[in-house]
mmCIF file of N, CA and C in Angstrom:
data_model
loop_
_atom_site.group_PDB
_atom_site.id
_atom_site.type_symbol
_atom_site.label_atom_id
_atom_site.label_comp_id
_atom_site.label_asym_id
_atom_site.label_seq_id
_atom_site.Cartn_x
_atom_site.Cartn_y
_atom_site.Cartn_z
ATOM 1 N N MET A 1 131.042 32.003 62.428
ATOM 2 C CA MET A 1 131.080 30.863 61.508
ATOM 3 C C MET A 1 131.499 31.346 60.120
ATOM 4 N N SER A 2 132.344 30.619 59.472
ATOM 5 C CA SER A 2 132.826 30.974 58.147
ATOM 6 C C SER A 2 131.709 30.830 57.115
ATOM 7 N N THR A 3 131.743 31.687 56.105
ATOM 8 C CA THR A 3 130.727 31.621 55.057
ATOM 9 C C THR A 3 130.889 30.368 54.201
ATOM 10 N N THR A 4 132.025 29.684 54.306
ATOM 11 C CA THR A 4 132.223 28.469 53.515
ATOM 12 C C THR A 4 131.629 27.240 54.188
ATOM 13 N N THR A 5 131.112 27.400 55.405
ATOM 14 C CA THR A 5 130.551 26.249 56.106
ATOM 15 C C THR A 5 129.170 26.585 56.650
ATOM 16 N N THR A 6 128.255 26.852 55.759
ATOM 17 C CA THR A 6 126.928 27.273 56.173
ATOM 18 C C THR A 6 125.838 26.330 55.668
ATOM 19 N N ILE A 7 124.677 26.473 56.314
ATOM 20 C CA ILE A 7 123.460 25.792 55.884
ATOM 21 C C ILE A 7 122.459 26.897 55.572
ATOM 22 N N GLN A 8 121.997 26.950 54.328
ATOM 23 C CA GLN A 8 120.995 27.935 53.928
ATOM 24 C C GLN A 8 119.665 27.206 53.765
ATOM 25 N N LEU A 9 118.664 27.644 54.525
ATOM 26 C CA LEU A 9 117.368 26.978 54.555
ATOM 27 C C LEU A 9 116.291 27.900 54.001
ATOM 28 N N GLU A 10 115.518 27.367 53.061
ATOM 29 C CA GLU A 10 114.385 28.094 52.474
ATOM 30 C C GLU A 10 113.153 27.209 52.650
ATOM 31 N N SER A 11 112.264 27.612 53.562
ATOM 32 C CA SER A 11 111.065 26.815 53.830
ATOM 33 C C SER A 11 110.007 27.041 52.769
ATOM 34 N N HIS A 12 109.496 25.959 52.235
ATOM 35 C CA HIS A 12 108.392 25.968 51.271
ATOM 36 C C HIS A 12 108.588 26.953 50.128
ATOM 37 N N PRO A 13 109.630 26.723 49.308
ATOM 38 C CA PRO A 13 109.819 27.571 48.133
ATOM 39 C C PRO A 13 108.628 27.438 47.182
ATOM 40 N N THR A 14 108.433 28.454 46.361
ATOM 41 C CA THR A 14 107.303 28.445 45.428
ATOM 42 C C THR A 14 107.514 27.388 44.335
ATOM 43 N N PRO A 15 106.421 26.915 43.739
ATOM 44 C CA PRO A 15 106.555 25.983 42.616
ATOM 45 C C PRO A 15 107.405 26.572 41.484
ATOM 46 N N ASP A 16 107.312 27.878 41.253
ATOM 47 C CA ASP A 16 108.126 28.517 40.211
ATOM 48 C C ASP A 16 109.616 28.419 40.536
ATOM 49 N N ARG A 17 109.952 28.595 41.798
ATOM 50 C CA ARG A 17 111.364 28.500 42.212
ATOM 51 C C ARG A 17 111.875 27.076 42.011
ATOM 52 N N LEU A 18 111.075 26.088 42.400
ATOM 53 C CA LEU A 18 111.472 24.688 42.225
ATOM 54 C C LEU A 18 111.623 24.348 40.746
ATOM 55 N N ALA A 19 110.724 24.848 39.927
ATOM 56 C CA ALA A 19 110.792 24.594 38.486
ATOM 57 C C ALA A 19 112.034 25.240 37.879
ATOM 58 N N ALA A 20 112.350 26.454 38.320
ATOM 59 C CA ALA A 20 113.530 27.160 37.803
ATOM 60 C C ALA A 20 114.815 26.395 38.128
ATOM 61 N N LEU A 21 114.838 25.731 39.279
ATOM 62 C CA LEU A 21 116.003 24.938 39.674
ATOM 63 C C LEU A 21 115.999 23.540 39.046
ATOM 64 N N ASP A 22 114.855 23.154 38.437
ATOM 65 C CA ASP A 22 114.685 21.830 37.829
ATOM 66 C C ASP A 22 114.768 20.713 38.879
ATOM 67 N N VAL A 23 114.303 21.039 40.092
ATOM 68 C CA VAL A 23 114.410 20.127 41.246
ATOM 69 C C VAL A 23 113.853 18.740 40.963
ATOM 70 N N TYR A 24 112.722 18.648 40.275
ATOM 71 C CA TYR A 24 112.067 17.342 40.113
ATOM 72 C C TYR A 24 112.793 16.413 39.152
ATOM 73 N N ASN A 25 113.835 16.909 38.494
ATOM 74 C CA ASN A 25 114.663 16.046 37.660
ATOM 75 C C ASN A 25 115.972 15.646 38.339
ATOM 76 N N TRP A 26 116.188 16.115 39.585
ATOM 77 C CA TRP A 26 117.374 15.716 40.335
ATOM 78 C C TRP A 26 117.180 14.287 40.839
ATOM 79 N N PRO A 27 118.272 13.573 41.118
ATOM 80 C CA PRO A 27 118.156 12.225 41.701
ATOM 81 C C PRO A 27 117.483 12.277 43.073
ATOM 82 N N ILE A 28 117.033 11.117 43.529
ATOM 83 C CA ILE A 28 116.409 11.000 44.856
ATOM 84 C C ILE A 28 117.301 10.139 45.746
ATOM 85 N N TRP A 29 117.445 10.571 47.004
ATOM 86 C CA TRP A 29 118.202 9.842 48.023
ATOM 87 C C TRP A 29 117.275 9.582 49.191
ATOM 88 N N THR A 30 117.360 8.381 49.761
ATOM 89 C CA THR A 30 116.545 8.038 50.927
ATOM 90 C C THR A 30 117.445 7.474 52.016
ATOM 91 N N LYS A 31 117.026 7.673 53.266
ATOM 92 C CA LYS A 31 117.781 7.136 54.400
ATOM 93 C C LYS A 31 116.829 6.984 55.571
ATOM 94 N N GLN A 32 116.942 5.837 56.244
ATOM 95 C CA GLN A 32 116.113 5.564 57.421
ATOM 96 C C GLN A 32 116.628 6.343 58.627
ATOM 97 N N VAL A 33 115.879 6.296 59.710
ATOM 98 C CA VAL A 33 116.267 6.946 60.964
ATOM 99 C C VAL A 33 117.678 6.475 61.342
ATOM 100 N N SER A 34 118.571 7.435 61.555
ATOM 101 C CA SER A 34 119.965 7.122 61.866
ATOM 102 C C SER A 34 120.691 8.409 62.232
ATOM 103 N N GLU A 35 121.936 8.236 62.668
ATOM 104 C CA GLU A 35 122.791 9.387 62.968
ATOM 105 C C GLU A 35 124.180 9.091 62.443
ATOM 106 N N PHE A 36 124.784 10.067 61.744
ATOM 107 C CA PHE A 36 126.109 9.853 61.164
ATOM 108 C C PHE A 36 126.794 11.187 60.900
ATOM 109 N N PRO A 37 128.141 11.187 60.924
ATOM 110 C CA PRO A 37 128.883 12.390 60.568
ATOM 111 C C PRO A 37 128.979 12.522 59.051
ATOM 112 N N TRP A 38 129.097 13.758 58.580
ATOM 113 C CA TRP A 38 129.219 13.990 57.137
ATOM 114 C C TRP A 38 130.024 15.253 56.903
ATOM 115 N N THR A 39 130.856 15.241 55.874
ATOM 116 C CA THR A 39 131.590 16.430 55.440
ATOM 117 C C THR A 39 131.333 16.615 53.952
ATOM 118 N N TYR A 40 130.993 17.830 53.560
ATOM 119 C CA TYR A 40 130.679 18.137 52.163
ATOM 120 C C TYR A 40 131.948 18.529 51.421
ATOM 121 N N ASP A 41 132.361 17.706 50.449
ATOM 122 C CA ASP A 41 133.526 18.057 49.641
ATOM 123 C C ASP A 41 133.131 18.885 48.426
ATOM 124 N N GLU A 42 131.820 19.055 48.237
ATOM 125 C CA GLU A 42 131.281 20.036 47.296
ATOM 126 C C GLU A 42 129.916 20.462 47.822
ATOM 127 N N ALA A 43 129.448 21.608 47.357
ATOM 128 C CA ALA A 43 128.152 22.108 47.817
ATOM 129 C C ALA A 43 127.042 21.150 47.381
ATOM 130 N N GLU A 44 125.997 21.067 48.199
ATOM 131 C CA GLU A 44 124.826 20.263 47.855
ATOM 132 C C GLU A 44 123.576 21.093 48.110
ATOM 133 N N THR A 45 122.650 21.034 47.157
ATOM 134 C CA THR A 45 121.323 21.609 47.339
ATOM 135 C C THR A 45 120.343 20.453 47.322
ATOM 136 N N CYS A 46 119.398 20.460 48.258
ATOM 137 C CA CYS A 46 118.412 19.391 48.273
ATOM 138 C C CYS A 46 117.034 19.935 48.643
ATOM 139 N N TYR A 47 116.030 19.193 48.204
ATOM 140 C CA TYR A 47 114.636 19.523 48.482
ATOM 141 C C TYR A 47 114.024 18.315 49.181
ATOM 142 N N ILE A 48 113.532 18.532 50.400
ATOM 143 C CA ILE A 48 113.035 17.431 51.227
ATOM 144 C C ILE A 48 111.602 17.073 50.820
ATOM 145 N N LEU A 49 111.428 15.822 50.408
ATOM 146 C CA LEU A 49 110.112 15.322 50.004
ATOM 147 C C LEU A 49 109.364 14.703 51.185
ATOM 148 N N GLU A 50 110.108 14.049 52.074
ATOM 149 C CA GLU A 50 109.518 13.388 53.248
ATOM 150 C C GLU A 50 110.548 13.376 54.357
ATOM 151 N N GLY A 51 110.058 13.408 55.603
ATOM 152 C CA GLY A 51 110.915 13.180 56.750
ATOM 153 C C GLY A 51 111.380 14.428 57.465
ATOM 154 N N GLU A 52 112.315 14.191 58.397
ATOM 155 C CA GLU A 52 112.868 15.266 59.212
ATOM 156 C C GLU A 52 114.268 14.878 59.654
ATOM 157 N N VAL A 53 115.167 15.863 59.627
ATOM 158 C CA VAL A 53 116.552 15.658 60.050
ATOM 159 C C VAL A 53 117.035 16.913 60.760
ATOM 160 N N THR A 54 117.853 16.708 61.778
ATOM 161 C CA THR A 54 118.538 17.832 62.414
ATOM 162 C C THR A 54 120.011 17.710 62.054
ATOM 163 N N VAL A 55 120.530 18.746 61.411
ATOM 164 C CA VAL A 55 121.931 18.782 60.988
ATOM 165 C C VAL A 55 122.661 19.760 61.906
ATOM 166 N N THR A 56 123.707 19.274 62.558
ATOM 167 C CA THR A 56 124.467 20.104 63.481
ATOM 168 C C THR A 56 125.881 20.301 62.948
ATOM 169 N N PRO A 57 126.209 21.520 62.514
ATOM 170 C CA PRO A 57 127.571 21.797 62.059
ATOM 171 C C PRO A 57 128.549 21.705 63.234
ATOM 172 N N GLU A 58 129.783 21.297 62.960
ATOM 173 C CA GLU A 58 130.810 21.277 64.005
ATOM 174 C C GLU A 58 130.941 22.682 64.569
ATOM 175 N N GLY A 59 130.755 22.816 65.882
ATOM 176 C CA GLY A 59 130.889 24.106 66.529
ATOM 177 C C GLY A 59 129.749 25.070 66.262
ATOM 178 N N GLY A 60 128.652 24.574 65.673
ATOM 179 C CA GLY A 60 127.531 25.450 65.326
ATOM 180 C C GLY A 60 126.223 25.002 65.937
ATOM 181 N N GLU A 61 125.196 25.731 65.616
ATOM 182 C CA GLU A 61 123.854 25.448 66.136
ATOM 183 C C GLU A 61 123.132 24.442 65.240
ATOM 184 N N PRO A 62 122.323 23.543 65.826
ATOM 185 C CA PRO A 62 121.557 22.578 65.033
ATOM 186 C C PRO A 62 120.518 23.272 64.153
ATOM 187 N N VAL A 63 120.294 22.706 62.965
ATOM 188 C CA VAL A 63 119.282 23.194 62.032
ATOM 189 C C VAL A 63 118.345 22.028 61.723
ATOM 190 N N THR A 64 117.047 22.195 62.008
ATOM 191 C CA THR A 64 116.074 21.139 61.722
ATOM 192 C C THR A 64 115.475 21.405 60.342
ATOM 193 N N ILE A 65 115.487 20.348 59.524
ATOM 194 C CA ILE A 65 115.052 20.425 58.130
ATOM 195 C C ILE A 65 113.904 19.440 57.966
ATOM 196 N N ARG A 66 112.823 19.913 57.343
ATOM 197 C CA ARG A 66 111.599 19.113 57.222
ATOM 198 C C ARG A 66 111.084 19.087 55.779
ATOM 199 N N LYS A 67 110.077 18.241 55.584
ATOM 200 C CA LYS A 67 109.378 18.157 54.304
ATOM 201 C C LYS A 67 109.033 19.558 53.818
ATOM 202 N N GLY A 68 109.340 19.823 52.541
ATOM 203 C CA GLY A 68 109.026 21.117 51.945
ATOM 204 C C GLY A 68 110.147 22.131 52.033
ATOM 205 N N ASP A 69 111.273 21.754 52.664
ATOM 206 C CA ASP A 69 112.400 22.677 52.779
ATOM 207 C C ASP A 69 113.389 22.481 51.639
ATOM 208 N N LEU A 70 113.906 23.601 51.151
ATOM 209 C CA LEU A 70 114.998 23.617 50.178
ATOM 210 C C LEU A 70 116.227 24.077 50.956
ATOM 211 N N VAL A 71 117.284 23.298 50.912
ATOM 212 C CA VAL A 71 118.454 23.596 51.742
ATOM 213 C C VAL A 71 119.730 23.440 50.932
ATOM 214 N N THR A 72 120.681 24.328 51.210
ATOM 215 C CA THR A 72 121.994 24.266 50.571
ATOM 216 C C THR A 72 123.059 24.130 51.649
ATOM 217 N N PHE A 73 123.899 23.118 51.479
ATOM 218 C CA PHE A 73 125.029 22.875 52.365
ATOM 219 C C PHE A 73 126.288 23.320 51.631
ATOM 220 N N SER A 74 127.065 24.189 52.246
ATOM 221 C CA SER A 74 128.258 24.735 51.601
ATOM 222 C C SER A 74 129.411 23.733 51.599
ATOM 223 N N VAL A 75 130.286 23.875 50.599
ATOM 224 C CA VAL A 75 131.483 23.045 50.518
ATOM 225 C C VAL A 75 132.304 23.251 51.782
ATOM 226 N N GLY A 76 132.840 22.144 52.312
ATOM 227 C CA GLY A 76 133.668 22.203 53.504
ATOM 228 C C GLY A 76 132.910 22.036 54.808
ATOM 229 N N LEU A 77 131.575 22.012 54.751
ATOM 230 C CA LEU A 77 130.777 21.878 55.966
ATOM 231 C C LEU A 77 130.982 20.496 56.577
ATOM 232 N N ALA A 78 131.404 20.451 57.827
ATOM 233 C CA ALA A 78 131.494 19.202 58.591
ATOM 234 C C ALA A 78 130.356 19.236 59.601
ATOM 235 N N CYS A 79 129.563 18.166 59.642
ATOM 236 C CA CYS A 79 128.357 18.184 60.463
ATOM 237 C C CYS A 79 127.960 16.770 60.870
ATOM 238 N N THR A 80 126.927 16.696 61.703
ATOM 239 C CA THR A 80 126.324 15.414 62.061
ATOM 240 C C THR A 80 124.865 15.450 61.634
ATOM 241 N N TRP A 81 124.457 14.423 60.912
ATOM 242 C CA TRP A 81 123.055 14.257 60.520
ATOM 243 C C TRP A 81 122.385 13.364 61.553
ATOM 244 N N ASN A 82 121.249 13.837 62.102
ATOM 245 C CA ASN A 82 120.428 13.026 63.004
ATOM 246 C C ASN A 82 119.041 12.938 62.377
ATOM 247 N N ILE A 83 118.794 11.850 61.657
ATOM 248 C CA ILE A 83 117.521 11.661 60.958
ATOM 249 C C ILE A 83 116.512 11.105 61.953
ATOM 250 N N THR A 84 115.455 11.880 62.238
ATOM 251 C CA THR A 84 114.453 11.482 63.224
ATOM 252 C C THR A 84 113.200 10.902 62.569
ATOM 253 N N GLN A 85 112.998 11.206 61.282
ATOM 254 C CA GLN A 85 111.938 10.589 60.475
ATOM 255 C C GLN A 85 112.563 10.297 59.121
ATOM 256 N N ALA A 86 112.375 9.098 58.605
ATOM 257 C CA ALA A 86 113.028 8.675 57.356
ATOM 258 C C ALA A 86 112.975 9.782 56.302
ATOM 259 N N ILE A 87 114.125 10.014 55.669
ATOM 260 C CA ILE A 87 114.293 11.105 54.706
ATOM 261 C C ILE A 87 114.164 10.604 53.280
ATOM 262 N N ARG A 88 113.504 11.401 52.470
ATOM 263 C CA ARG A 88 113.469 11.206 51.017
ATOM 264 C C ARG A 88 113.651 12.588 50.425
ATOM 265 N N LYS A 89 114.690 12.759 49.602
ATOM 266 C CA LYS A 89 115.001 14.092 49.086
ATOM 267 C C LYS A 89 115.511 14.035 47.661
ATOM 268 N N HIS A 90 115.253 15.118 46.916
ATOM 269 C CA HIS A 90 115.937 15.370 45.662
ATOM 270 C C HIS A 90 117.239 16.060 46.037
ATOM 271 N N TYR A 91 118.320 15.793 45.298
ATOM 272 C CA TYR A 91 119.580 16.431 45.612
ATOM 273 C C TYR A 91 120.386 16.728 44.353
ATOM 274 N N LYS A 92 121.275 17.718 44.490
ATOM 275 C CA LYS A 92 122.167 18.102 43.390
ATOM 276 C C LYS A 92 123.474 18.608 43.993
ATOM 277 N N PHE A 93 124.576 18.067 43.523
ATOM 278 C CA PHE A 93 125.890 18.535 43.970
ATOM 279 C C PHE A 93 126.416 19.600 43.019
ATOM 280 N N GLY A 94 127.260 20.467 43.550
ATOM 281 C CA GLY A 94 127.907 21.495 42.740
ATOM 282 C C GLY A 94 127.201 22.819 42.773
#
């Protein structure tokens, strides 16, 4: 898999790490249980506040993301989101 199309997952980052990233001042996005394709035209970092989603990169292995996870999606990543529990997340592009 190319390094430009990766999912980096950090489970339960420390409060200091979240504060350093200023996560709690990022916008919030919510989505009900659903499944849809997505392609990242820029990198996104998000912190999951509620819910669960399995993100499957094209040609790659599924990654399950849950409450308390900090995740970065690389630019160019084409994937399918399968939200199994309604998602609420802070997010930041770039």
